[in-house]
mmCIF file of C-alpha atoms and ligand atoms in Angstrom:
data_model
loop_
_atom_site.group_PDB
_atom_site.id
_atom_site.type_symbol
_atom_site.label_atom_id
_atom_site.label_comp_id
_atom_site.label_asym_id
_atom_site.label_seq_id
_atom_site.Cartn_x
_atom_site.Cartn_y
_atom_site.Cartn_z
ATOM 1 C CA MET U 23 11.351 6.279 -3.659
ATOM 2 C CA ASP U 24 11.236 8.734 -0.323
ATOM 3 C CA LEU U 25 8.199 8.274 1.628
ATOM 4 C CA THR U 26 8.474 11.997 3.254
ATOM 5 C CA ALA U 27 7.823 14.350 0.994
ATOM 6 C CA CYS U 28 10.584 15.661 -0.323
ATOM 7 C CA SER U 29 12.258 16.777 -3.990
ATOM 8 C CA THR U 30 13.933 13.284 -4.258
ATOM 9 C CA PRO U 31 13.146 11.635 -6.921
ATOM 10 C CA LEU U 32 9.668 9.048 -6.869
ATOM 11 C CA LEU U 33 11.490 5.965 -7.907
ATOM 12 C CA GLN U 34 15.206 5.706 -6.862
ATOM 13 C CA ALA U 35 17.414 3.498 -8.336
ATOM 14 C CA HIS U 36 17.879 0.076 -6.763
ATOM 15 C CA THR U 37 21.258 0.671 -6.023
ATOM 16 C CA GLY U 38 22.646 -3.186 -4.873
ATOM 17 C CA PRO U 39 23.425 -5.740 -7.205
ATOM 18 C CA SER U 40 21.916 -8.697 -7.027
ATOM 19 C CA ILE U 41 20.338 -11.167 -9.918
ATOM 20 C CA GLY U 42 19.017 -9.264 -12.543
ATOM 21 C CA HIS U 43 19.947 -5.855 -11.766
ATOM 22 C CA PRO U 44 19.660 -3.898 -14.861
ATOM 23 C CA PHE U 45 22.106 -1.134 -13.994
ATOM 24 C CA LYS U 46 25.390 -2.482 -15.544
ATOM 25 C CA GLY U 47 28.809 -1.983 -15.024
ATOM 26 C CA ILE U 48 27.952 0.101 -11.914
ATOM 27 C CA PHE U 49 30.559 -0.015 -9.020
ATOM 28 C CA LEU U 50 29.195 -1.094 -5.712
ATOM 29 C CA GLY U 51 30.507 -1.840 -2.890
ATOM 30 C CA SER U 52 30.550 -5.661 -1.251
ATOM 31 C CA ARG U 53 29.030 -3.584 1.734
ATOM 32 C CA HIS U 54 25.735 -2.725 -0.779
ATOM 33 C CA ASN U 55 26.044 -6.922 -1.743
ATOM 34 C CA THR U 56 25.642 -7.477 1.741
ATOM 35 C CA MET U 57 22.569 -5.669 2.123
ATOM 36 C CA THR U 58 21.246 -6.094 -1.099
ATOM 37 C CA GLU U 59 21.212 -10.008 0.199
ATOM 38 C CA LEU U 60 19.623 -9.176 2.825
ATOM 39 C CA TRP U 61 17.090 -6.931 1.917
ATOM 40 C CA GLN U 62 16.176 -10.372 -1.097
ATOM 41 C CA ASN U 63 16.504 -12.691 2.351
ATOM 42 C CA ALA U 64 14.000 -9.969 3.900
ATOM 43 C CA MET U 65 11.739 -10.556 1.162
ATOM 44 C CA ASP U 66 11.445 -13.822 0.893
ATOM 45 C CA HIS U 67 10.575 -13.707 4.166
ATOM 46 C CA ALA U 68 7.948 -11.075 3.432
ATOM 47 C CA VAL U 69 6.504 -13.534 1.338
ATOM 48 C CA ALA U 70 6.420 -16.787 2.699
ATOM 49 C CA LEU U 71 4.940 -14.966 5.744
ATOM 50 C CA ALA U 72 2.028 -12.860 3.429
ATOM 51 C CA ARG U 73 0.962 -16.882 2.506
ATOM 52 C CA LYS U 74 0.983 -17.865 5.606
ATOM 53 C CA ALA U 75 -0.606 -15.039 6.866
ATOM 54 C CA GLY U 76 -3.037 -15.122 3.543
ATOM 55 C CA SER U 77 -4.291 -18.958 4.715
ATOM 56 C CA LEU U 78 -5.071 -18.164 8.249
ATOM 57 C CA VAL U 79 -7.449 -15.416 6.614
ATOM 58 C CA ARG U 80 -9.554 -17.410 4.207
ATOM 59 C CA ASP U 81 -9.585 -20.194 6.136
ATOM 60 C CA ALA U 82 -11.102 -17.034 8.762
ATOM 61 C CA VAL U 83 -13.926 -16.333 6.287
ATOM 62 C CA GLN U 84 -15.710 -19.176 6.346
ATOM 63 C CA ASN U 85 -16.062 -19.240 10.100
ATOM 64 C CA ASP U 86 -18.475 -16.858 12.424
ATOM 65 C CA MET U 87 -16.298 -14.125 13.551
ATOM 66 C CA LYS U 88 -16.439 -11.552 16.505
ATOM 67 C CA VAL U 89 -16.468 -8.032 15.106
ATOM 68 C CA MET U 90 -14.795 -5.199 17.206
ATOM 69 C CA LEU U 91 -14.990 -1.387 16.472
ATOM 70 C CA LYS U 92 -11.737 0.684 16.182
ATOM 71 C CA SER U 93 -12.017 4.667 15.918
ATOM 72 C CA SER U 94 -15.562 4.442 14.616
ATOM 73 C CA SER U 95 -19.295 2.246 13.896
ATOM 74 C CA VAL U 96 -17.474 1.835 10.600
ATOM 75 C CA ASP U 97 -13.487 1.286 11.532
ATOM 76 C CA LEU U 98 -13.806 -3.062 12.158
ATOM 77 C CA VAL U 99 -11.644 -5.350 13.193
ATOM 78 C CA THR U 100 -11.598 -8.949 14.330
ATOM 79 C CA LYS U 101 -9.358 -11.248 16.285
ATOM 80 C CA THR U 102 -7.949 -12.773 12.847
ATOM 81 C CA ASP U 103 -6.893 -8.747 12.368
ATOM 82 C CA GLN U 104 -5.244 -8.941 15.334
ATOM 83 C CA LYS U 105 -3.589 -12.786 14.950
ATOM 84 C CA VAL U 106 -2.211 -12.129 11.609
ATOM 85 C CA GLU U 107 -0.613 -8.987 12.267
ATOM 86 C CA GLN U 108 0.688 -10.596 15.986
ATOM 87 C CA LEU U 109 2.315 -13.763 13.598
ATOM 88 C CA ILE U 110 3.535 -11.646 11.487
ATOM 89 C CA ILE U 111 5.543 -9.301 14.184
ATOM 90 C CA ASP U 112 6.831 -12.693 15.767
ATOM 91 C CA SER U 113 8.433 -13.814 13.206
ATOM 92 C CA VAL U 114 9.879 -10.657 11.754
ATOM 93 C CA LYS U 115 11.678 -10.096 15.587
ATOM 94 C CA GLU U 116 12.905 -13.577 15.424
ATOM 95 C CA LYS U 117 14.334 -13.799 11.871
ATOM 96 C CA PHE U 118 15.351 -9.636 12.063
ATOM 97 C CA PRO U 119 15.624 -8.813 15.541
ATOM 98 C CA THR U 120 16.903 -5.386 14.792
ATOM 99 C CA HIS U 121 13.967 -4.205 12.605
ATOM 100 C CA SER U 122 11.380 -1.909 12.871
ATOM 101 C CA PHE U 123 7.742 -2.868 12.963
ATOM 102 C CA ILE U 124 4.554 -0.764 11.898
ATOM 103 C CA GLY U 125 1.888 -2.486 12.004
ATOM 104 C CA GLU U 126 -1.974 -1.187 11.756
ATOM 105 C CA GLU U 127 -3.596 -3.458 14.620
ATOM 106 C CA SER U 128 0.123 -2.331 16.799
ATOM 107 C CA VAL U 129 -1.198 1.220 15.401
ATOM 108 C CA ALA U 130 -4.277 0.516 17.123
ATOM 109 C CA ALA U 131 -3.194 -0.408 20.409
ATOM 110 C CA GLY U 132 -1.205 2.254 20.514
ATOM 111 C CA GLU U 133 2.944 1.782 19.579
ATOM 112 C CA PRO U 134 4.311 4.583 17.500
ATOM 113 C CA CYS U 135 3.774 5.221 13.906
ATOM 114 C CA VAL U 136 6.951 6.731 13.274
ATOM 115 C CA LEU U 137 8.921 5.904 9.811
ATOM 116 C CA THR U 138 13.077 6.425 11.342
ATOM 117 C CA ASP U 139 16.621 4.747 8.786
ATOM 118 C CA ASN U 140 15.974 1.477 11.049
ATOM 119 C CA PRO U 141 14.526 -0.978 8.306
ATOM 120 C CA THR U 142 11.256 -1.051 8.921
ATOM 121 C CA TRP U 143 8.501 -3.373 7.628
ATOM 122 C CA ILE U 144 5.102 -1.977 7.013
ATOM 123 C CA VAL U 145 2.338 -4.344 7.685
ATOM 124 C CA ASP U 146 -2.218 -4.538 7.049
ATOM 125 C CA PRO U 147 -2.193 -8.210 8.093
ATOM 126 C CA VAL U 148 -6.206 -7.382 6.659
ATOM 127 C CA ASP U 149 -6.310 -5.032 4.179
ATOM 128 C CA GLY U 150 -10.023 -4.628 3.647
ATOM 129 C CA THR U 151 -11.077 -6.064 6.607
ATOM 130 C CA THR U 152 -14.654 -4.399 5.861
ATOM 131 C CA ASN U 153 -15.182 -6.923 2.731
ATOM 132 C CA PHE U 154 -13.450 -9.747 5.120
ATOM 133 C CA VAL U 155 -16.614 -9.867 7.087
ATOM 134 C CA HIS U 156 -18.968 -10.019 4.587
ATOM 135 C CA GLY U 157 -16.821 -12.242 2.908
ATOM 136 C CA TYR U 158 -16.587 -9.570 0.376
ATOM 137 C CA PRO U 159 -14.166 -11.641 -2.118
ATOM 138 C CA PHE U 160 -10.851 -9.048 -1.944
ATOM 139 C CA VAL U 161 -8.554 -9.028 1.166
ATOM 140 C CA ALA U 162 -5.137 -8.656 1.057
ATOM 141 C CA VAL U 163 -1.846 -9.576 3.511
ATOM 142 C CA SER U 164 -0.052 -6.256 2.292
ATOM 143 C CA ILE U 165 3.933 -6.259 3.735
ATOM 144 C CA GLY U 166 5.907 -2.876 2.510
ATOM 145 C CA PHE U 167 9.756 -2.676 3.703
ATOM 146 C CA ALA U 168 11.182 0.573 3.807
ATOM 147 C CA VAL U 169 15.325 1.516 4.917
ATOM 148 C CA ASN U 170 16.420 4.960 5.112
ATOM 149 C CA LYS U 171 12.792 6.362 4.805
ATOM 150 C CA LYS U 172 13.462 4.521 0.934
ATOM 151 C CA LEU U 173 11.123 1.936 -0.070
ATOM 152 C CA GLU U 174 13.064 -1.529 -0.388
ATOM 153 C CA PHE U 175 10.234 -4.164 -1.410
ATOM 154 C CA GLY U 176 6.481 -5.010 -1.915
ATOM 155 C CA VAL U 177 3.903 -7.730 -1.281
ATOM 156 C CA VAL U 178 0.427 -7.765 -1.803
ATOM 157 C CA TYR U 179 -1.580 -10.860 -0.983
ATOM 158 C CA SER U 180 -4.739 -10.801 -2.157
ATOM 159 C CA CYS U 181 -5.632 -13.763 -0.218
ATOM 160 C CA ILE U 182 -9.549 -14.542 -1.765
ATOM 161 C CA GLU U 183 -7.489 -14.787 -5.993
ATOM 162 C CA ASP U 184 -4.845 -16.501 -4.706
ATOM 163 C CA LYS U 185 -2.386 -13.123 -6.321
ATOM 164 C CA MET U 186 0.741 -12.662 -5.082
ATOM 165 C CA TYR U 187 1.743 -9.083 -5.960
ATOM 166 C CA THR U 188 5.464 -9.104 -5.371
ATOM 167 C CA ALA U 189 8.132 -5.784 -6.811
ATOM 168 C CA ARG U 190 11.701 -4.975 -5.733
ATOM 169 C CA THR U 191 12.577 -1.197 -5.819
ATOM 170 C CA GLY U 192 15.026 -1.494 -8.990
ATOM 171 C CA GLN U 193 13.939 -5.173 -10.501
ATOM 172 C CA GLY U 194 10.216 -5.206 -11.806
ATOM 173 C CA ALA U 195 6.496 -6.081 -10.320
ATOM 174 C CA PHE U 196 5.461 -9.123 -10.511
ATOM 175 C CA CYS U 197 1.595 -11.154 -10.018
ATOM 176 C CA ASN U 198 2.434 -15.149 -9.546
ATOM 177 C CA GLY U 199 5.621 -14.728 -11.139
ATOM 178 C CA GLN U 200 4.443 -12.616 -14.371
ATOM 179 C CA PRO U 201 6.037 -10.250 -14.805
ATOM 180 C CA LEU U 202 3.477 -6.197 -14.455
ATOM 181 C CA HIS U 203 3.153 -3.488 -16.494
ATOM 182 C CA VAL U 204 0.519 -0.586 -15.897
ATOM 183 C CA SER U 205 -1.834 0.950 -19.337
ATOM 184 C CA ASP U 206 -0.887 2.294 -21.668
ATOM 185 C CA GLN U 207 -4.076 4.359 -21.648
ATOM 186 C CA LYS U 208 -2.446 8.605 -22.115
ATOM 187 C CA GLU U 209 -6.235 9.641 -22.396
ATOM 188 C CA ILE U 210 -8.481 10.419 -19.186
ATOM 189 C CA THR U 211 -11.245 9.793 -20.931
ATOM 190 C CA GLN U 212 -10.887 6.600 -21.800
ATOM 191 C CA SER U 213 -9.936 5.440 -18.081
ATOM 192 C CA ILE U 214 -10.999 3.365 -15.381
ATOM 193 C CA ILE U 215 -10.008 5.096 -11.922
ATOM 194 C CA ALA U 216 -10.184 3.072 -8.645
ATOM 195 C CA THR U 217 -10.997 4.921 -5.562
ATOM 196 C CA GLU U 218 -12.828 4.167 -1.952
ATOM 197 C CA PHE U 219 -15.278 5.667 0.391
ATOM 198 C CA GLY U 220 -12.943 5.747 3.725
ATOM 199 C CA SER U 221 -14.504 4.924 6.914
ATOM 200 C CA ASN U 222 -14.616 8.819 7.948
ATOM 201 C CA ARG U 223 -18.624 9.538 7.583
ATOM 202 C CA ASP U 224 -17.806 13.442 8.427
ATOM 203 C CA THR U 225 -20.978 14.762 6.108
ATOM 204 C CA GLU U 226 -18.436 17.243 5.270
ATOM 205 C CA VAL U 227 -15.753 14.216 4.381
ATOM 206 C CA VAL U 228 -17.989 12.179 2.435
ATOM 207 C CA ASP U 229 -19.231 15.565 0.648
ATOM 208 C CA LYS U 230 -15.660 15.956 -0.548
ATOM 209 C CA ILE U 231 -15.343 12.733 -2.113
ATOM 210 C CA PHE U 232 -18.799 12.526 -3.688
ATOM 211 C CA SER U 233 -17.616 15.696 -4.845
ATOM 212 C CA SER U 234 -14.086 14.855 -6.382
ATOM 213 C CA MET U 235 -15.754 11.222 -7.637
ATOM 214 C CA ARG U 236 -18.595 13.498 -9.583
ATOM 215 C CA LYS U 237 -16.207 16.063 -11.248
ATOM 216 C CA ILE U 238 -13.693 12.796 -11.973
ATOM 217 C CA LEU U 239 -16.994 10.040 -13.491
ATOM 218 C CA CYS U 240 -18.377 13.305 -15.705
ATOM 219 C CA LEU U 241 -14.659 14.005 -17.598
ATOM 220 C CA PRO U 242 -16.137 11.807 -18.740
ATOM 221 C CA ILE U 243 -14.140 8.584 -18.009
ATOM 222 C CA HIS U 244 -15.025 5.128 -18.945
ATOM 223 C CA GLY U 245 -15.826 3.584 -15.071
ATOM 224 C CA ILE U 246 -15.386 4.454 -10.835
ATOM 225 C CA ARG U 247 -14.393 1.277 -9.548
ATOM 226 C CA GLY U 248 -12.342 0.184 -6.422
ATOM 227 C CA VAL U 249 -12.314 -3.823 -4.026
ATOM 228 C CA GLY U 250 -12.575 -2.230 -1.240
ATOM 229 C CA THR U 251 -8.510 -2.614 -0.487
ATOM 230 C CA ALA U 252 -6.498 0.005 -1.609
ATOM 231 C CA ALA U 253 -2.866 -2.592 -1.705
ATOM 232 C CA THR U 254 -5.508 -4.185 -4.107
ATOM 233 C CA ASN U 255 -6.481 -1.190 -6.018
ATOM 234 C CA MET U 256 -2.749 -0.144 -6.476
ATOM 235 C CA CYS U 257 -1.827 -3.679 -7.316
ATOM 236 C CA LEU U 258 -4.511 -3.244 -9.912
ATOM 237 C CA VAL U 259 -3.240 0.262 -11.690
ATOM 238 C CA ALA U 260 -0.033 -1.920 -11.842
ATOM 239 C CA SER U 261 -1.684 -4.734 -13.910
ATOM 240 C CA GLY U 262 -3.119 -2.062 -15.866
ATOM 241 C CA CYS U 263 -6.760 -2.769 -15.450
ATOM 242 C CA VAL U 264 -7.636 0.508 -14.146
ATOM 243 C CA GLU U 265 -5.049 3.886 -14.704
ATOM 244 C CA ALA U 266 -5.194 5.171 -11.423
ATOM 245 C CA TYR U 267 -6.166 4.748 -8.123
ATOM 246 C CA TYR U 268 -6.870 7.844 -5.211
ATOM 247 C CA GLU U 269 -7.497 8.719 -1.868
ATOM 248 C CA ILE U 270 -7.497 10.395 0.862
ATOM 249 C CA GLY U 271 -8.296 8.439 4.001
ATOM 250 C CA MET U 272 -5.909 5.484 3.756
ATOM 251 C CA HIS U 273 -3.145 4.627 6.192
ATOM 252 C CA CYS U 274 0.558 3.922 5.357
ATOM 253 C CA TRP U 275 0.193 0.104 5.745
ATOM 254 C CA ASP U 276 -2.189 -0.056 2.832
ATOM 255 C CA ILE U 277 -0.456 1.618 0.791
ATOM 256 C CA ALA U 278 3.400 1.091 1.395
ATOM 257 C CA ALA U 279 4.137 -2.101 -0.471
ATOM 258 C CA GLY U 280 1.608 -0.433 -3.382
ATOM 259 C CA ALA U 281 3.497 1.640 -3.417
ATOM 260 C CA VAL U 282 6.692 -0.164 -4.552
ATOM 261 C CA ILE U 283 4.479 -2.641 -6.990
ATOM 262 C CA VAL U 284 2.971 0.257 -8.914
ATOM 263 C CA THR U 285 6.166 2.218 -9.270
ATOM 264 C CA GLU U 286 7.949 -0.732 -10.100
ATOM 265 C CA ALA U 287 5.082 -1.880 -12.950
ATOM 266 C CA GLY U 288 6.085 1.599 -14.443
ATOM 267 C CA GLY U 289 3.614 3.796 -12.177
ATOM 268 C CA VAL U 290 3.582 6.950 -10.513
ATOM 269 C CA LEU U 291 2.962 8.066 -7.736
ATOM 270 C CA MET U 292 2.223 11.406 -6.049
ATOM 271 C CA ASP U 293 0.531 13.673 -3.316
ATOM 272 C CA VAL U 294 -3.623 15.053 -4.300
ATOM 273 C CA ASP U 295 -1.838 18.433 -4.412
ATOM 274 C CA GLY U 296 0.574 17.111 -6.897
ATOM 275 C CA GLY U 297 3.685 17.089 -5.080
ATOM 276 C CA PRO U 298 5.828 14.372 -4.199
ATOM 277 C CA LEU U 299 3.924 10.902 -2.168
ATOM 278 C CA ASP U 300 4.073 11.346 1.659
ATOM 279 C CA LEU U 301 3.607 8.156 2.688
ATOM 280 C CA MET U 302 2.691 9.518 6.334
ATOM 281 C CA SER U 303 0.355 11.555 5.279
ATOM 282 C CA ARG U 304 -2.785 9.473 4.318
ATOM 283 C CA ARG U 305 -2.992 11.068 0.673
ATOM 284 C CA VAL U 306 -2.359 9.228 -2.441
ATOM 285 C CA VAL U 307 -2.291 8.883 -6.379
ATOM 286 C CA ALA U 308 -1.011 6.771 -8.303
ATOM 287 C CA ALA U 309 -1.729 6.345 -12.073
ATOM 288 C CA ASN U 310 -0.392 4.139 -14.697
ATOM 289 C CA ASN U 311 1.197 8.038 -16.278
ATOM 290 C CA LYS U 312 1.525 11.774 -14.910
ATOM 291 C CA MET U 313 -0.298 12.713 -17.294
ATOM 292 C CA ILE U 314 -3.289 10.736 -16.229
ATOM 293 C CA ALA U 315 -1.869 11.588 -12.374
ATOM 294 C CA GLU U 316 -2.033 15.522 -12.733
ATOM 295 C CA ARG U 317 -5.986 15.417 -14.345
ATOM 296 C CA ILE U 318 -7.104 13.562 -11.424
ATOM 297 C CA VAL U 319 -5.560 15.582 -9.018
ATOM 298 C CA LYS U 320 -6.644 18.491 -10.638
ATOM 299 C CA GLU U 321 -10.524 17.650 -9.841
ATOM 300 C CA ILE U 322 -10.194 15.991 -6.231
ATOM 301 C CA ASP U 323 -11.791 18.093 -3.607
ATOM 302 C CA ALA U 324 -7.666 17.874 -1.339
ATOM 303 C CA PHE U 325 -8.414 17.855 2.551
ATOM 304 C CA THR U 326 -5.888 16.525 5.255
ATOM 305 C CA PRO U 327 -6.742 13.850 7.805
ATOM 306 C CA LEU U 328 -4.242 13.860 10.715
ATOM 307 C CA ARG U 329 -1.094 12.354 9.239
ATOM 308 C CA ASP U 330 -0.575 8.861 10.438
ATOM 309 C CA ASP U 331 2.840 10.558 11.743
ATOM 310 C CA ALA U 332 0.947 12.546 14.111
ATOM 311 C CA PRO U 333 1.879 12.660 17.674
ATOM 312 C CA ILE U 334 -0.339 9.962 19.614
ATOM 313 C CA GLU U 335 -1.677 12.998 22.390
ATOM 314 C CA THR U 336 -3.341 14.439 18.789
ATOM 315 C CA LYS U 337 -5.515 11.666 18.055
ATOM 316 C CA ASP U 338 -8.567 10.539 19.876
HETATM 317 C C1 IPD K 420 -8.818 0.143 3.983
HETATM 318 C C2 IPD K 420 -8.724 -0.246 3.223
HETATM 319 C C3 IPD K 420 -10.086 0.788 2.091
HETATM 320 C C4 IPD K 420 -9.731 2.517 2.184
HETATM 321 C C5 IPD K 420 -9.208 2.424 3.698
HETATM 322 C C6 IPD K 420 -8.812 1.495 4.426
HETATM 323 P P1 IPD K 420 -8.366 -1.899 5.989
HETATM 324 O O1 IPD K 420 -8.119 -0.276 4.702
HETATM 325 O O2 IPD K 420 -7.869 -0.290 2.357
HETATM 326 O O3 IPD K 420 -10.204 -0.210 0.636
HETATM 327 O O4 IPD K 420 -10.640 3.326 1.763
HETATM 328 O O5 IPD K 420 -9.125 3.622 3.567
HETATM 329 O O6 IPD K 420 -8.302 1.915 5.429
HETATM 330 O O7 IPD K 420 -9.157 -0.417 7.238
HETATM 331 O O8 IPD K 420 -9.642 -2.632 4.834
HETATM 332 O O9 IPD K 420 -7.140 -2.619 6.759
HETATM 333 CA CA1 CA K 421 -5.986 -3.580 8.021
#
């Protein structure tokens, strides 16, 4: 999956011959072999890290926590977000010293948010920080991994539920080792759609969010849901519990891992204008099929938040 808007297909065939690879009979050189093994090592490490991070998050939910603010009074961060991200960075640097890193709290601290061709870990240490602060039981550790701007794997650990979602490009999606598949529902009127209010409280933006929701709800659909973490919403699409999730305003670290999990479970991704997903654009539609995705697109009052990879001087 190419991560910046362009004409390449959303789901690229996995080019490495690893165990269980579905494209048999394709000649693949030894460099591919090495890379495939290396990315598998990285994925195994990501799963171990997500589990460790999730256990820290789970323990911290029980305790009092100091809540700090980022861009606004509703954009929260805690010491746990920072500690967990540091743990992941330190471990990745030690094991894969040449890899790059995009992490929510590093970016908040002024690190650049630019995706290059270098192998890059895209991490949200605590997706659902507001839930975490309030003890609302959906919090995820989200780790995506891209090479040459294409996602190779995604790991989302919904740590309160103890659900480990994993997917590697070309090799399917799983939850606690069980294969995942999106819903086969074709009728939007028989669907549940997930979305979020995000953390922007500008009235113009809030009006657009409500207007889109109102139009979608009144199609009519069975219901609107949202568990307060983009990564988990995407895993719910992959699990077939909701037909789609859309949002404008989340960040690349909220959806990088989930993007692989959705496509590997048979779903589709697109921009809210129906074009290809651009990971840095802060807009996403993830759905069980193209028909449902395009039906949602028709109802969304789109807007354009500042891109994740906008130059730092344009962010205040
Ligand atoms: C947020 C969650 C939320 C979504 C926001 C994200 P955070 O991430 O994913 O569901 O609506 O747009 O920023 O701040 O909890 O990591
Ligand atoms: Ca977060």
